[in-house]
N, CA and C of each residue as an Amber inpcrd file, in Angstrom:
protein
   372
  55.6150000 -82.3230000 -56.4780000  56.0920000 -81.6460000 -57.6310000
  56.4740000 -80.3710000 -57.0360000  57.9190000 -80.0190000 -57.7560000
  58.0200000 -78.5880000 -56.9490000  57.6310000 -77.7010000 -57.9450000
  57.1910000 -76.2530000 -57.0470000  57.0180000 -75.1930000 -57.8590000
  57.6860000 -74.7540000 -58.7840000  57.5050000 -74.1140000 -60.2330000
  58.2000000 -73.9300000 -61.0110000  59.1390000 -72.8300000 -60.6780000
  60.3250000 -72.2450000 -61.3070000  60.9990000 -71.3480000 -60.8890000
  60.7470000 -70.1680000 -61.4600000  60.6430000 -69.1100000 -60.7620000
  60.0580000 -67.5890000 -61.5410000  61.4240000 -67.3450000 -62.3190000
  60.9510000 -66.1430000 -62.9430000  61.8190000 -65.8100000 -64.0340000
  63.1630000 -65.0890000 -63.2660000  63.1110000 -64.4280000 -61.7160000
  64.2680000 -64.1190000 -61.1860000  65.0480000 -65.4800000 -60.9680000
  64.6840000 -66.3330000 -60.4010000  65.0340000 -67.6390000 -59.9340000
  65.9930000 -68.2200000 -61.2590000  65.3760000 -68.4480000 -62.2570000
  65.9610000 -68.7660000 -63.5770000  67.4590000 -68.1450000 -63.9950000
  67.3820000 -66.3360000 -64.3450000  68.2480000 -65.5480000 -64.4470000
  69.3800000 -66.0190000 -63.4540000  69.0170000 -65.9330000 -62.1010000
  70.1450000 -66.3930000 -61.0330000  71.0320000 -67.2660000 -61.3940000
  69.9710000 -68.3840000 -61.7980000  70.6770000 -69.6720000 -62.3570000
  71.3620000 -69.8930000 -63.4970000  70.9190000 -69.0600000 -64.4230000
  71.6250000 -68.7230000 -65.4890000  72.7250000 -68.2980000 -65.5570000
  73.1420000 -67.4780000 -64.8940000  74.0730000 -66.5430000 -64.7570000
  75.3600000 -67.4300000 -63.6460000  74.6440000 -68.1090000 -62.5540000
  75.8730000 -69.2240000 -62.0910000  75.8920000 -70.0860000 -63.0140000
  75.2010000 -70.8630000 -64.1250000  75.9450000 -71.9050000 -64.5680000
  76.9830000 -71.1640000 -65.5640000  76.1890000 -70.1700000 -66.2780000
  77.3380000 -69.4010000 -67.1190000  78.7750000 -69.2710000 -66.5570000
  78.7810000 -68.6070000 -64.9760000  79.7850000 -68.7840000 -64.4300000
  80.8090000 -70.2170000 -64.1790000  80.2180000 -70.9360000 -63.8230000
  80.5590000 -72.1770000 -63.7830000  81.3290000 -72.9310000 -65.0940000
  80.6470000 -72.6640000 -66.3420000  81.1290000 -72.8970000 -67.4380000
  82.2490000 -72.2380000 -67.8590000  82.7440000 -71.2920000 -67.0610000
  84.1540000 -70.2510000 -67.6070000  83.8940000 -69.2430000 -67.9180000
  82.7680000 -68.5510000 -68.1730000  82.4960000 -67.3100000 -68.6860000
  83.1220000 -66.4250000 -67.9090000  83.7710000 -65.4440000 -68.5640000
  84.3670000 -64.2540000 -67.6620000  83.2830000 -63.3110000 -67.0820000
  83.2600000 -62.9370000 -65.9680000  82.0660000 -62.2750000 -64.8000000
  81.7250000 -60.9790000 -65.7220000  82.8410000 -60.5600000 -66.3040000
  82.5710000 -59.3650000 -67.1330000  81.6220000 -59.3950000 -68.3540000
  81.6590000 -60.3620000 -69.0150000  80.7650000 -60.8620000 -70.0710000
  79.6560000 -61.1490000 -69.3220000  79.6530000 -62.0760000 -68.6660000
  78.2710000 -62.3800000 -68.1010000  77.4340000 -60.9700000 -67.9850000
  78.2510000 -60.1970000 -66.9880000  77.4330000 -59.0370000 -66.6530000
  76.9800000 -58.2850000 -67.5920000  77.5930000 -57.8440000 -68.8170000
  77.3680000 -57.0560000 -69.8020000  75.9890000 -57.3720000 -70.5700000
  75.9530000 -58.7560000 -70.6480000  75.3030000 -59.7070000 -71.8820000
  73.8250000 -59.5500000 -70.9420000  73.6570000 -59.8520000 -69.5360000
  72.9000000 -60.0340000 -68.7940000  72.0680000 -58.7270000 -68.2990000
  73.1240000 -57.8010000 -68.3210000  72.6160000 -56.3220000 -68.1030000
  72.7470000 -56.4020000 -66.5400000  73.1690000 -56.9210000 -65.8680000
  73.6460000 -56.9760000 -63.9670000  74.9700000 -56.2520000 -63.8590000
  75.0760000 -56.0680000 -62.3880000  75.7690000 -55.5510000 -62.2020000
  77.1110000 -56.3510000 -61.3390000  78.2440000 -56.2750000 -61.3420000
  79.1600000 -57.4760000 -60.8670000  78.6430000 -57.5440000 -59.2730000
  78.4300000 -56.7700000 -58.7380000  78.0910000 -57.0330000 -57.1230000
  76.7200000 -58.2820000 -57.0880000  75.4970000 -58.0690000 -58.2170000
  74.7080000 -58.8880000 -58.0230000  75.0390000 -60.3210000 -58.7390000
  76.1730000 -60.1790000 -59.3040000  76.6670000 -61.7500000 -59.9230000
  77.5150000 -62.2620000 -58.4380000  78.3840000 -61.6750000 -58.0980000
  79.0340000 -62.0740000 -56.6740000  78.4050000 -62.5460000 -55.8390000
  77.3590000 -61.7000000 -55.3850000  76.1850000 -62.1370000 -54.3860000
  75.5940000 -63.6420000 -54.2790000  75.1710000 -63.7700000 -55.5400000
  74.7410000 -64.9050000 -55.9740000  75.8860000 -66.4730000 -56.1000000
  76.8610000 -65.7740000 -56.4370000  78.0410000 -66.6160000 -56.9450000
  78.6310000 -67.1880000 -55.3190000  78.5780000 -66.2420000 -54.3060000
  79.3570000 -66.6030000 -53.3700000  77.8450000 -67.4730000 -52.3070000
  76.3360000 -67.2400000 -52.6570000  75.7620000 -68.0640000 -51.8710000
  75.3930000 -68.9780000 -52.5270000  75.8040000 -69.4090000 -54.0230000
  75.8530000 -71.0240000 -54.5280000  76.9890000 -71.3700000 -53.7060000
  78.3010000 -71.1340000 -53.6870000  79.3700000 -71.6070000 -52.8400000
  79.0360000 -71.9980000 -51.8870000  78.4300000 -71.3650000 -50.7660000
  78.1350000 -71.8410000 -49.6240000  77.1290000 -73.0000000 -49.4530000
  77.0980000 -73.5880000 -50.8270000  76.2170000 -75.0430000 -51.1580000
  75.2000000 -75.3580000 -50.0730000  74.3530000 -73.9020000 -49.7510000
  72.8820000 -74.4060000 -49.3260000  72.1550000 -74.9510000 -50.1990000
  70.7870000 -75.3580000 -49.8590000  69.8210000 -76.0620000 -51.0850000
  68.7480000 -74.5880000 -51.1060000  69.0650000 -73.3200000 -50.4670000
  68.1970000 -72.4700000 -50.9400000  68.9460000 -71.2340000 -51.2490000
  70.4010000 -71.4280000 -51.8650000  70.6460000 -70.4390000 -52.3650000
  70.2140000 -69.8120000 -53.4310000  69.2480000 -70.0930000 -54.0210000
  68.4900000 -69.3690000 -55.2420000  67.4750000 -68.5050000 -54.8410000
  67.1390000 -68.4080000 -53.5050000  65.9500000 -67.5820000 -53.0490000
  66.3310000 -66.6460000 -52.4680000  65.9370000 -65.0850000 -52.6480000
  65.8480000 -64.0110000 -52.1220000  65.7560000 -64.0150000 -50.6220000
  66.8510000 -63.4060000 -49.8340000  66.5980000 -63.0800000 -48.3730000
  65.7760000 -61.9070000 -47.7820000  65.2130000 -61.7620000 -46.5310000
  64.6100000 -60.6840000 -46.2400000  66.0000000 -59.8180000 -45.6930000
  65.5600000 -58.5590000 -46.1360000  66.7860000 -57.8420000 -45.2730000
  66.2790000 -57.2940000 -44.0050000  65.1400000 -57.2900000 -43.3790000
  64.6740000 -56.9080000 -42.3450000  65.5110000 -57.3310000 -41.3850000
  65.9110000 -56.2790000 -40.4260000  66.5890000 -56.7930000 -39.3470000
  66.0050000 -57.9170000 -38.5700000  66.9790000 -58.7600000 -37.9180000
  65.8800000 -59.6780000 -36.9610000  65.3590000 -59.2740000 -35.9850000
  66.3400000 -58.0780000 -35.0430000  65.7090000 -57.4580000 -34.0260000
  65.6660000 -56.0560000 -34.2470000  65.2120000 -55.2650000 -33.5360000
  65.2270000 -53.9840000 -33.1930000  65.2500000 -53.5580000 -32.0260000
  66.5770000 -53.4100000 -31.1160000  66.5630000 -52.9920000 -30.0550000
  66.2260000 -51.7250000 -29.5250000  66.0690000 -51.0370000 -30.0640000
  65.9250000 -49.3430000 -29.9600000  64.3630000 -49.3030000 -30.1290000
  63.5970000 -50.4420000 -30.3520000  61.8480000 -50.4180000 -30.5040000
  61.5430000 -50.1000000 -29.3700000  60.1270000 -48.9470000 -29.1130000
  59.7270000 -48.5280000 -28.0210000  58.9660000 -49.7050000 -27.4130000
  59.3330000 -49.8160000 -26.0840000  58.6940000 -51.3410000 -25.3140000
  57.0150000 -51.1950000 -25.6450000  56.5050000 -52.2450000 -25.9790000
  55.0450000 -52.5300000 -25.9830000  54.1180000 -51.6340000 -24.6340000
  54.7900000 -51.9550000 -23.3840000  53.9590000 -51.2330000 -22.0050000
  53.8860000 -49.6710000 -22.2290000  55.0190000 -49.1490000 -22.8390000
  54.8500000 -47.9240000 -22.8590000  54.1940000 -47.1440000 -24.1740000
  54.2730000 -48.0430000 -25.0280000  53.1030000 -47.6380000 -26.0440000
  51.9160000 -47.7130000 -25.8000000  51.5960000 -48.7750000 -24.8340000
  50.3370000 -49.0380000 -24.3260000  49.7460000 -47.7810000 -23.4310000
  50.8830000 -47.5110000 -22.6100000  50.6340000 -46.1750000 -21.9570000
  50.4710000 -45.1140000 -22.7400000  51.0470000 -44.8200000 -23.6690000
  50.8160000 -43.4660000 -24.4900000  49.5080000 -43.3890000 -25.1130000
  48.8980000 -44.2960000 -25.5700000  47.7090000 -44.7910000 -26.0350000
  46.7310000 -44.2930000 -25.2080000  46.4580000 -45.0760000 -23.7940000
  45.7410000 -45.0150000 -23.1120000  45.7400000 -43.6120000 -22.5750000
  46.6730000 -43.0270000 -22.2390000  46.6000000 -41.8680000 -21.7640000
  46.1910000 -40.5830000 -22.6130000  46.5440000 -40.9540000 -23.9580000
  45.7420000 -39.8970000 -25.0160000  44.2590000 -40.1740000 -24.8590000
  43.8640000 -41.4070000 -24.8470000  42.3910000 -41.9830000 -24.7150000
  41.6930000 -41.4420000 -23.4910000  42.7650000 -41.3940000 -22.5900000
  41.9740000 -41.0600000 -20.9350000  41.5830000 -39.4110000 -21.0680000
  42.7260000 -38.8160000 -21.1300000  42.4520000 -37.4240000 -21.6670000
  41.6330000 -36.5900000 -22.0320000  41.7810000 -37.3680000 -23.4470000
  40.6820000 -36.5320000 -24.6470000  39.6610000 -37.7850000 -25.4800000
  38.8490000 -37.9920000 -24.7060000  37.9940000 -39.4990000 -25.2060000
  37.0760000 -39.1190000 -26.5030000  37.0190000 -37.9090000 -26.9910000
  36.4060000 -37.1640000 -27.8330000  37.1540000 -37.2000000 -28.9320000
  36.6280000 -37.9150000 -30.0220000  37.5970000 -38.0710000 -31.2770000
  37.9840000 -36.7800000 -31.8110000  37.3470000 -35.4080000 -31.2710000
  37.3930000 -34.2360000 -32.0400000  38.6410000 -33.3620000 -31.1970000
  38.7160000 -33.6600000 -29.9710000  39.6780000 -33.2240000 -28.9420000
  41.0530000 -34.3070000 -29.5820000  42.2650000 -33.5650000 -29.5260000
  43.2890000 -34.2970000 -29.8010000  44.6350000 -33.7340000 -28.4450000
  45.3170000 -34.5690000 -27.9260000  46.4200000 -34.0350000 -27.0850000
  47.9100000 -34.1120000 -28.1370000  48.4040000 -33.1650000 -27.7490000
  49.6890000 -33.3040000 -28.5140000  50.8770000 -34.2890000 -27.8490000
  51.8500000 -34.2510000 -28.7640000  52.8040000 -35.4370000 -28.2250000
  53.5480000 -34.4570000 -27.1690000  53.7780000 -33.4220000 -27.5040000
  54.4180000 -32.7980000 -26.2440000  53.8300000 -32.7620000 -25.1100000
  52.3160000 -32.8450000 -24.9670000  52.1260000 -32.6800000 -23.7990000
  51.8320000 -34.2550000 -23.1210000  51.8630000 -35.2730000 -24.2420000
  52.0000000 -36.6350000 -23.7220000  53.4090000 -36.9890000 -23.1810000
  54.2880000 -36.1870000 -23.6530000  55.7280000 -36.3630000 -23.2650000
  56.1010000 -35.6230000 -21.9260000  55.4240000 -34.6250000 -21.7240000
  55.4880000 -33.8350000 -20.2010000  54.8870000 -34.8060000 -19.2880000
  53.9050000 -35.2820000 -19.6270000  52.6100000 -36.5390000 -18.7020000
  53.6140000 -37.4070000 -18.3580000  54.5390000 -38.2600000 -19.5370000
  55.6100000 -39.4680000 -19.2110000  56.6530000 -39.0100000 -18.5450000
  57.2820000 -37.9190000 -18.4570000  58.3090000 -37.2300000 -17.4930000
  57.7890000 -36.9630000 -16.6740000  56.8860000 -36.7910000 -16.1710000
  56.3920000 -36.6570000 -14.5760000  55.9150000 -37.9560000 -13.8430000
  55.4810000 -38.5860000 -14.5470000  55.0210000 -39.6690000 -14.2900000
  55.5050000 -41.4000000 -14.1140000  56.3940000 -41.3200000 -15.1070000
  56.9350000 -42.4960000 -15.8930000  58.5290000 -42.5930000 -15.3480000
  59.0310000 -41.3690000 -15.5170000  60.9310000 -41.0110000 -14.8530000
  61.6260000 -42.0980000 -15.8930000  61.1910000 -42.7820000 -16.9440000
  62.1930000 -43.7100000 -17.7450000  62.7030000 -43.0330000 -18.9300000
  63.1690000 -43.4090000 -19.3350000  63.7110000 -42.8010000 -20.8340000
  62.8230000 -42.2000000 -21.8370000  62.7110000 -41.2280000 -21.8500000
  61.1510000 -40.7910000 -22.6090000  61.6690000 -40.9090000 -24.3540000
  60.5980000 -41.2680000 -24.7320000  60.5860000 -41.3590000 -26.4580000
  60.5560000 -40.2410000 -26.8120000  61.0350000 -39.6410000 -28.2890000
  60.7740000 -38.3400000 -28.8480000  59.9090000 -37.8950000 -29.2000000
  59.5940000 -36.8560000 -29.6530000  57.9650000 -36.3260000 -30.3810000
  57.5130000 -36.9930000 -31.2410000  58.6560000 -37.2780000 -32.0100000
  58.5310000 -37.8150000 -33.5890000  57.9360000 -39.3000000 -33.2000000
  58.4690000 -39.8900000 -32.3580000  58.1040000 -41.4600000 -31.7820000
  56.6810000 -41.1660000 -31.3090000  56.5460000 -40.4390000 -30.6190000
  55.3210000 -40.5110000 -29.9670000  53.9000000 -40.1580000 -31.0430000
  54.4140000 -39.2060000 -31.5930000  53.7660000 -38.6860000 -32.9440000
  53.0340000 -40.3940000 -33.5480000  54.1900000 -41.1030000 -33.9840000
  54.2270000 -42.3410000 -35.0010000  53.6570000 -43.4970000 -34.3340000
  53.7090000 -43.3750000 -32.5720000  52.5450000 -44.3850000 -32.1340000
  51.1210000 -43.9430000 -32.1300000  50.7650000 -42.5940000 -32.1790000
  49.6750000 -42.2550000 -31.8330000  48.6850000 -42.9140000 -33.1200000
  49.6350000 -42.2310000 -34.5750000  49.3150000 -42.7510000 -36.0490000
  49.0000000 -44.1470000 -36.1900000  49.8450000 -44.9050000 -35.4130000
  49.5850000 -46.6120000 -35.8700000  48.3940000 -46.7770000 -34.8470000
  47.9970000 -45.8840000 -34.0480000  46.7120000 -46.3490000 -32.7560000
  45.9140000 -45.3580000 -33.1480000  45.0890000 -45.2800000 -34.1660000
  43.9350000 -43.9570000 -34.4420000  42.7930000 -44.4170000 -33.1640000
  42.2410000 -43.2020000 -33.0140000  41.0540000 -43.4700000 -32.2470000
  39.6600000 -44.4050000 -33.0190000  39.1880000 -45.2310000 -31.8550000
  38.1250000 -45.9670000 -32.7400000  37.0130000 -45.5050000 -32.8570000
């Protein structure tokens, strides 16, 4: 037995049924309190005739080509931990960037990127 439709699914379905019945788009949007772009989005998905047209889609990109490589991220965290193993001492992103420039030579991440990497990998 399929799961019951959520309120959002029912709203989308109702809007499309009204559109298919011939109600003007302006009227549907006014009465439902929605934007025309919202209705057109669901109308276009419905017309694509996929069985999953009613479901929301992720807006997350499928790839992140500018993401810092995992090996470089591990090197940053490893170097931080080896230079200042005590949690009380910290190494700045600037110092880490200078070290990477001397030893890795590849394109360097920005200071902000290094800072975010260190925040993602707190000391244990």
